[in-house]
Short mmCIF file of C-alpha atoms in Angstrom, two decimals:
data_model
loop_
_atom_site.label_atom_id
_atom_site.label_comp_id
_atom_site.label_asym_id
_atom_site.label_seq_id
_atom_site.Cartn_x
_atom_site.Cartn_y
_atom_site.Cartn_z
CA UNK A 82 -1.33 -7.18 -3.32
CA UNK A 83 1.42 -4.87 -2.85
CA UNK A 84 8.21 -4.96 -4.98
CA UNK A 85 10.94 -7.77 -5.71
CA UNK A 86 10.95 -11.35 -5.38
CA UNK A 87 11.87 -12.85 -1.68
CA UNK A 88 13.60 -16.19 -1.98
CA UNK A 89 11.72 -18.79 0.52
CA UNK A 90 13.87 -21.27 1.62
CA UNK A 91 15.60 -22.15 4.67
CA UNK A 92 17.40 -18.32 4.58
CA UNK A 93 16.10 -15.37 4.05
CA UNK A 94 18.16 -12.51 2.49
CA UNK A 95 17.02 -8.74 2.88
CA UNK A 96 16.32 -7.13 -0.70
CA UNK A 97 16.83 -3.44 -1.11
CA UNK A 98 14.72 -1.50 -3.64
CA UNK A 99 15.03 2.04 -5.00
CA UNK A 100 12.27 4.16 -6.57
CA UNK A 101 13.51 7.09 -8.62
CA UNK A 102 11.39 7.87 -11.52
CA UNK A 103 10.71 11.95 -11.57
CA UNK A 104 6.76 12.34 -10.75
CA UNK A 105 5.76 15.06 -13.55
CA UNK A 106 3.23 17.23 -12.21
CA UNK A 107 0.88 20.56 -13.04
CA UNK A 108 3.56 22.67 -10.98
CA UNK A 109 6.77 20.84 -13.01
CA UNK A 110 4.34 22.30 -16.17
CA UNK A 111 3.77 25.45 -15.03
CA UNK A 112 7.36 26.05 -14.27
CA UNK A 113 8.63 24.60 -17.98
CA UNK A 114 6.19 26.80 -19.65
CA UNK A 115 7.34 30.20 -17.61
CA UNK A 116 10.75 29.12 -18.06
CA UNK A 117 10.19 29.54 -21.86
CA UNK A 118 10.71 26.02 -22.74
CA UNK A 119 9.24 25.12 -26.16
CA UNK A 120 5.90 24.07 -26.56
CA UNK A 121 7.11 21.17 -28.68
CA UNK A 122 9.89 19.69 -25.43
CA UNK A 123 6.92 20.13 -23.07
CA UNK A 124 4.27 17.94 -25.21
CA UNK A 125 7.04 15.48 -25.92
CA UNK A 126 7.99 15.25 -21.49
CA UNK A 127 4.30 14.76 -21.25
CA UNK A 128 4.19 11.87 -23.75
CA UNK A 129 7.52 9.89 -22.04
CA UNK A 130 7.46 11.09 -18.23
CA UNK A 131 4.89 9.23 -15.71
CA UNK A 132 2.64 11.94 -14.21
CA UNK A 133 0.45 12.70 -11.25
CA UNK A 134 -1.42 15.47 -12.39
CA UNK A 135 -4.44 17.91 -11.07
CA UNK A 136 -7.14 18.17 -13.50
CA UNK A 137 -10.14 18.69 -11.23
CA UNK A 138 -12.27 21.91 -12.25
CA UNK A 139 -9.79 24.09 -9.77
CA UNK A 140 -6.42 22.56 -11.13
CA UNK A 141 -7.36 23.53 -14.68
CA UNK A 142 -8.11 27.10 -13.46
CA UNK A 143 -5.03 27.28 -12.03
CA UNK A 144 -3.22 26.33 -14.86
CA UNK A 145 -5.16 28.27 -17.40
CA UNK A 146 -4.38 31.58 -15.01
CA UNK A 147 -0.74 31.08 -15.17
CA UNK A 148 -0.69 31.03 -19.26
CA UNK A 149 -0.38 27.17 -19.85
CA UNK A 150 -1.11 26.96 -23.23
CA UNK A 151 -4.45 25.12 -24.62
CA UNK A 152 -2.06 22.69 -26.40
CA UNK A 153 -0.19 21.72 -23.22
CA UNK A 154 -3.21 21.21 -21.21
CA UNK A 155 -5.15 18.52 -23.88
CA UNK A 156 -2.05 16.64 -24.50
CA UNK A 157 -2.24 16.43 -20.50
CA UNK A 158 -5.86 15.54 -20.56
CA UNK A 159 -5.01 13.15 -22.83
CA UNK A 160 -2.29 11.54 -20.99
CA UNK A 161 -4.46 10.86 -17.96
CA UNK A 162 -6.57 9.35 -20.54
CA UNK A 163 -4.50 6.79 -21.85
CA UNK A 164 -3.15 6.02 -18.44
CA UNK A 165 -6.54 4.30 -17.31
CA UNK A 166 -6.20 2.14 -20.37
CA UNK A 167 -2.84 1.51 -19.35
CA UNK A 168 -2.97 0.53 -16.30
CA UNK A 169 -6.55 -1.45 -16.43
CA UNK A 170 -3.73 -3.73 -18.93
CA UNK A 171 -1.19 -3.49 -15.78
CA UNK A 172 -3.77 -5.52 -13.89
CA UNK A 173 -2.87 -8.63 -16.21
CA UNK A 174 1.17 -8.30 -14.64
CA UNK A 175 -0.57 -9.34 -11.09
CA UNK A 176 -1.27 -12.75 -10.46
CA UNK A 177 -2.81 -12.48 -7.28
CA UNK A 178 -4.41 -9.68 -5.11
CA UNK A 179 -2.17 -7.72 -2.89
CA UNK A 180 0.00 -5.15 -2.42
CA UNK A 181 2.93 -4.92 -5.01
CA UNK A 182 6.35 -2.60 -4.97
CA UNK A 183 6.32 -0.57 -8.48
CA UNK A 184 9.37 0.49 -9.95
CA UNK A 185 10.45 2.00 -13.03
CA UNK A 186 8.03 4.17 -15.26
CA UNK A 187 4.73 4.06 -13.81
CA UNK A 188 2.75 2.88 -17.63
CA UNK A 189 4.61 0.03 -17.68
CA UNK A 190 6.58 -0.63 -14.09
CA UNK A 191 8.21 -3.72 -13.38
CA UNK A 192 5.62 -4.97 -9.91
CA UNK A 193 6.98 -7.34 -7.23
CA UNK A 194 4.56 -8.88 -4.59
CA UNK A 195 5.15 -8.07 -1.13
CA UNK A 196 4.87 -10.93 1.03
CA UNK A 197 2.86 -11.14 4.07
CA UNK A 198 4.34 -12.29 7.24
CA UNK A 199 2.05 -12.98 10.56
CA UNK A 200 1.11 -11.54 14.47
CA UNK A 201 2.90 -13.78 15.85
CA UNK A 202 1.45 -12.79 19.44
CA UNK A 203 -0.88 -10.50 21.41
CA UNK A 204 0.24 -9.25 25.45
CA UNK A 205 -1.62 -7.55 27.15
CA UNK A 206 -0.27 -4.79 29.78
CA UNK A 207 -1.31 -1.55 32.29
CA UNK A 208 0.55 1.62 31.13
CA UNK A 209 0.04 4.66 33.64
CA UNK A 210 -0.19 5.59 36.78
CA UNK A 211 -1.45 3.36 39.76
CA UNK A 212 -3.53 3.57 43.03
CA UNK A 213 -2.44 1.43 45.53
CA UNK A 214 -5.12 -1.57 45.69
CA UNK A 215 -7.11 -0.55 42.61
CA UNK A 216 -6.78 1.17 38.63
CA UNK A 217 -6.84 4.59 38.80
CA UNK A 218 -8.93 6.24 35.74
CA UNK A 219 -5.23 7.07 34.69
CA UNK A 220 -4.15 3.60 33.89
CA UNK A 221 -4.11 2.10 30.55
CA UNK A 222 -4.58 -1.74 29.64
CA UNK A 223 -3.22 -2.07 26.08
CA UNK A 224 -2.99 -4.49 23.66
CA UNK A 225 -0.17 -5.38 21.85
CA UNK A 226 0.27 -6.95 18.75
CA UNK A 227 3.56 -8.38 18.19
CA UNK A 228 5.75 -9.25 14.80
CA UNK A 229 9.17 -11.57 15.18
CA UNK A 230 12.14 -9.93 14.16
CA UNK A 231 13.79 -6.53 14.83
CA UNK A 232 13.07 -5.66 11.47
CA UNK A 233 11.53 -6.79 7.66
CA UNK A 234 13.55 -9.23 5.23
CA UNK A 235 12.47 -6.37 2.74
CA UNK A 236 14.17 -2.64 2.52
CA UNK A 237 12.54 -0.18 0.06
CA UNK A 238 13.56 3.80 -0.03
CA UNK A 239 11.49 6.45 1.44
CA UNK A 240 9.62 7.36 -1.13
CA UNK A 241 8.09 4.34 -2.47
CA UNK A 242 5.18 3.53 -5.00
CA UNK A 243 2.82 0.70 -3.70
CA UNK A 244 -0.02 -1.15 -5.90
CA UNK A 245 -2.83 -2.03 -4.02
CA UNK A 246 -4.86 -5.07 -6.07
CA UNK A 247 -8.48 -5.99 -4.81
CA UNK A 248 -9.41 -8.22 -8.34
CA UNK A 249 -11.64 -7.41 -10.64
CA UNK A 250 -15.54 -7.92 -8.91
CA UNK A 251 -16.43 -10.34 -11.75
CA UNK A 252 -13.37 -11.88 -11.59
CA UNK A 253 -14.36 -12.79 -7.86
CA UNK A 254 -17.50 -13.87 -8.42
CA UNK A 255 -16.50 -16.05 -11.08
CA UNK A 256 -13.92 -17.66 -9.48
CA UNK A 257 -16.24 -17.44 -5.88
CA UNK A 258 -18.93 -19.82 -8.02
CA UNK A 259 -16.07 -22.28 -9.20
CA UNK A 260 -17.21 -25.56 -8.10
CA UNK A 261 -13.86 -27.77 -6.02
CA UNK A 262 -13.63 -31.12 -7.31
CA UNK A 263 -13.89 -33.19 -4.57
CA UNK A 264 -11.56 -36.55 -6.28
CA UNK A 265 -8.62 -34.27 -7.04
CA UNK A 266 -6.70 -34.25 -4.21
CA UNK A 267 -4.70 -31.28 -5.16
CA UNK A 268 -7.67 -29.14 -6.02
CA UNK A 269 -8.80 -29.43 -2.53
CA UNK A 270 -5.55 -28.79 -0.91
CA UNK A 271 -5.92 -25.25 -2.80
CA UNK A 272 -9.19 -25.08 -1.95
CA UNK A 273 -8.54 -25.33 2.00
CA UNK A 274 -5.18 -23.18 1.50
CA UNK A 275 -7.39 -20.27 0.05
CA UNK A 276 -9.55 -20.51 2.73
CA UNK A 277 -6.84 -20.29 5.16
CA UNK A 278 -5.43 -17.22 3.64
CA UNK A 279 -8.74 -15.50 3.33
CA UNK A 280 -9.34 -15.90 6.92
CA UNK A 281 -6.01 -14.32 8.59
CA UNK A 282 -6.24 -11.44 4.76
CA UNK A 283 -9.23 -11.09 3.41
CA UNK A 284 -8.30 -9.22 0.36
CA UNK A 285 -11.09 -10.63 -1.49
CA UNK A 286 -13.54 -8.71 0.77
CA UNK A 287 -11.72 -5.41 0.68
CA UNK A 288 -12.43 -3.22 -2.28
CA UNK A 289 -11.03 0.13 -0.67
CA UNK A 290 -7.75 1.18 0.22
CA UNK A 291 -9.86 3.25 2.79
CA UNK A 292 -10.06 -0.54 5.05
CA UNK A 293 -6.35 -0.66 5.43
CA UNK A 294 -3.92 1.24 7.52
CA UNK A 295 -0.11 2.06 7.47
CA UNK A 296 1.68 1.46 10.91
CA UNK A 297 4.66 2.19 12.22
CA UNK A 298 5.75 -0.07 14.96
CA UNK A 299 8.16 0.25 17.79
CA UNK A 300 10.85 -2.10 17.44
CA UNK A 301 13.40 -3.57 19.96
CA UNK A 302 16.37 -6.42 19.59
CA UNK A 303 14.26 -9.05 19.12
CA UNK A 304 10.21 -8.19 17.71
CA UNK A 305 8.09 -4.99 16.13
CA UNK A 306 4.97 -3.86 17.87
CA UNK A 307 1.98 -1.58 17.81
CA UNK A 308 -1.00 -0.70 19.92
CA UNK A 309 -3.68 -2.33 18.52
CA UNK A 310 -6.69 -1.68 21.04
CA UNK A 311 -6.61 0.38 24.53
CA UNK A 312 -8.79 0.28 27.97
CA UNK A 313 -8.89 3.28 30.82
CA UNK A 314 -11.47 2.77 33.19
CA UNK A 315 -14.83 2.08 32.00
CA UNK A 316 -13.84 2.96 28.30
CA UNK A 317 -12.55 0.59 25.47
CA UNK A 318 -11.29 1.88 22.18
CA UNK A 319 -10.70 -0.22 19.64
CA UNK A 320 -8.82 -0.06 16.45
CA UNK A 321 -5.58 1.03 16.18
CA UNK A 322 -3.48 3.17 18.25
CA UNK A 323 -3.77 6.42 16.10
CA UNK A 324 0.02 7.30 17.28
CA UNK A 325 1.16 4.30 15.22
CA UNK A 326 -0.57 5.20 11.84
CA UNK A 327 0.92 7.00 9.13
CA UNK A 328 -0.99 8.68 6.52
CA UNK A 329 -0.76 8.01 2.64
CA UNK A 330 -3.04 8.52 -0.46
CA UNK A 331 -4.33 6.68 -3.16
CA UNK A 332 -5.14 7.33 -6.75
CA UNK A 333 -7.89 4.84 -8.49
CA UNK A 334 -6.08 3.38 -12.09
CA UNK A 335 -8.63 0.70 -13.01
CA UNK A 336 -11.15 -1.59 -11.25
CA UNK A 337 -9.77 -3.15 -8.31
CA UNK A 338 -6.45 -1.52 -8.64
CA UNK A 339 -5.05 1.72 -7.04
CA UNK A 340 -1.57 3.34 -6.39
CA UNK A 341 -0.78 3.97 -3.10
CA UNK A 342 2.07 6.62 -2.72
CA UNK A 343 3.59 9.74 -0.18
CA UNK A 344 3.19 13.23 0.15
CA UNK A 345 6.13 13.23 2.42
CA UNK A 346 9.15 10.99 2.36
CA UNK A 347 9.05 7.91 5.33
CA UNK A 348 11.37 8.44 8.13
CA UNK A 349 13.66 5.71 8.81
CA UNK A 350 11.53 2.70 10.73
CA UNK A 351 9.70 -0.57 10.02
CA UNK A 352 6.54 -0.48 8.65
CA UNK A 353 2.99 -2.90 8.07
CA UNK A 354 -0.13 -2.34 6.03
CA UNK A 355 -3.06 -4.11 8.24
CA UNK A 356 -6.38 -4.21 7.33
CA UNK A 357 -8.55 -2.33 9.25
CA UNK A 358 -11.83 -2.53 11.24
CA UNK A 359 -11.21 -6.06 12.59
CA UNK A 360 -9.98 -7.59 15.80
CA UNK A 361 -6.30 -8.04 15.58
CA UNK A 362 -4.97 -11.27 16.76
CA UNK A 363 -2.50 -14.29 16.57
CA UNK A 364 -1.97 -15.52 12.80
CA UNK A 365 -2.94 -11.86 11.39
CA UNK A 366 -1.25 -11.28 8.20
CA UNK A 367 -0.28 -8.09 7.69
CA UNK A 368 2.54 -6.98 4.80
CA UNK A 369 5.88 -5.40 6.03
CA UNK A 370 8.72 -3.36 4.77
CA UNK A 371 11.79 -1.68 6.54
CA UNK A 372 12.41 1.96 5.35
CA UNK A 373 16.69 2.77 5.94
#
C-alpha cells in the first residue's frame, strides 16, 4: 500500500523522489509566538502548512505554559480536526491496499504505489566459531533471505512520508462475500491472481502497521539480504534479525489508513517493509526502496 509510477516493461528505469514539505509542529508554534510573530500570520501558517502536532493532555500543558495564546491553540485543535476528514477522503486516491510514497502537502499529496518485488531465495549457513568434529554452543546457523539486485529500481530521499493502506473492514468484507462467476473467464483469472497475491502479502489480513517491519539489508554486487531467523545450539529464534530493523512511527488518519514517517533521517542503504510474524521464504513479497 505504500511514491511514483514504475514503468513495467522489458526495462526498468530507477525513479528518484524528493520529499520537502516543512512538517509544522507545537515547537515551530511555540517559537513563532515568542518570536513575536502576529497572531493573525500564525493562524493563517496553521490553516496552509501540513502539521504533526502534540495535543495529548501533556502537549497542551506545555504549550499553554509557554504563553501560546487560546486562539492559536483551537485553530490547532481544529486543524487536526479537519485533517481526519481529510484524509478519510485521501483513502478514495488509493486503488488498492499498500504502501504508497506521499509527496507534496500532506491534505492533499500526490500518492504513488510502491511496488512489491519477491525473496527470490533462502541459504542457509554456520556463522561463528567451530569445534573440530562438532558445533560449538558458539556457532550460529542463519537464515538468509535473499532479494536480486544490488539495489531497488526506486530511490526516495531520507526523509520520506509512507502511506500504509489496510482497506476499509467493510470494504473487505464486502468484497470477501463477492461471489466469482464461474463462465467469465476473466473474472476467474482475477480471482486466482488475488489469491496468489494474498498468499506471498496478505495485506488484507493486516490491520496494524505494528505486523510489519522496516529492514535494512546488506547488499553486495549482485543481491540484498537480511537475517531472517537464527539457531545456536539447542535454541531457535525466529523472526527477524533485530540488527537489520529500523525503527519508524505511525500516526492513524482514517480507518485502514496510517502515515508512516522518521524521527531521524535514513542513512544511505537499501531498504524493505516485510510483514512480520510469519515464516519468510521463496516468493515473499516484500516492498523496497533505495535511500542515496
Amino acid at each position: 500500500m505504500i511514491l511514483a509510477v514504475l514503468i513495467t516493461g522489458l526495462f526498468y528505469t530507477p525513479v528518484s523522489f524528493s520529499q520537502t514539505a516543512e512538517i509544522l509542529d507545537n515547537e515551530g508554534i511555540i517559537s513563532m509566538v515568542n518570536s513575536g510573530i502576529p497572531t493573525s500570520i500564525i493562524l493563517k501558517k496553521i490553516q496552509t502548512s501540513p502539521n504533526r502536532f502534540d495535543l495529548s493532555t501533556d502537549g497542551l500543558v506545555n504549550l499553554s505554559s509557554q504563553k501560546v495564546p487560546e486562539e492559536i491553540i483551537g485553530a490547532m485543535m481544529e486543524s487536526e480536526s479537519r485533517k481526519v476528514s481529510d484524509y478519510y477522503d485521501l483513502t478514495k486516491k488509493f486503488d488498492k491496499t499498500g504502501i504508497y510514497l506521499l509527496q507534496g502537502e500532506l491534505s492533499n499529496p500526490d500518492v504513488t504505489f510502491l511496488e512489491p518485488t519477491v525473496i527470490d531465495k533462502v541459504k542457509e549457513g554456520n556463522f561463528g566459531s567451530h569445534m573440530v568434529g562438532a558445533l560449538s554452543a558458539a556457532t550460529k546457523k542463519k537464515v538468509r533471505a535473499i532479494i536480486a539486485g544490488s539495489n531497488s529500481n526506486t530511490t526516495i530521499d531520507d526523509n520520506p512520508i509512507f502511506a500504509f493502506y489496510f482497506g476499509d473492514e467493510t470494504e473487505k468484507k464486502s468484497e470477501s462475500s463477492q461471489p466469482v462467476d464461474q463462465n467469465d473467464p476473466v473474472a476467474m483469472i482475477r480471482a486466482l491472481q488475488n489469491m496468489s497475491m494474498a498468499e506471498k502479502v496478505d495485506f488484507s489480513s493486516i490491520s496494524s502497521p505494528n505486523e510489519i517491519r522496516l529492514v535494512q539489508t546488506e547488499t553486495n554486487t549482485k543481491e540484498r539480504s537480511f537475517v531472517a531467523s537464527a539457531a545456536s545450539g539447542m535454541t531457535r529464534e525466529s523472526g527477524i534479525d533485530s540488527d537489520f530493523v529500523r525503527d519508524f512511527k505511525f500516526e492513524k488518519l482514517a480507518p485502514g489508513l496510517y502515515k508512516v514517517f522518521f524521527e531521524r533521517t535514513l542513512e544511505k542503504g537499501e531498504y524493505l517493509f516485510v510483514q512480520a510474524g510469519i515464516m519468510l521464504g521463496q516468493g515473499q513479497y516484500v516492498y523496497d526502496f533505495s535511500v542515496r
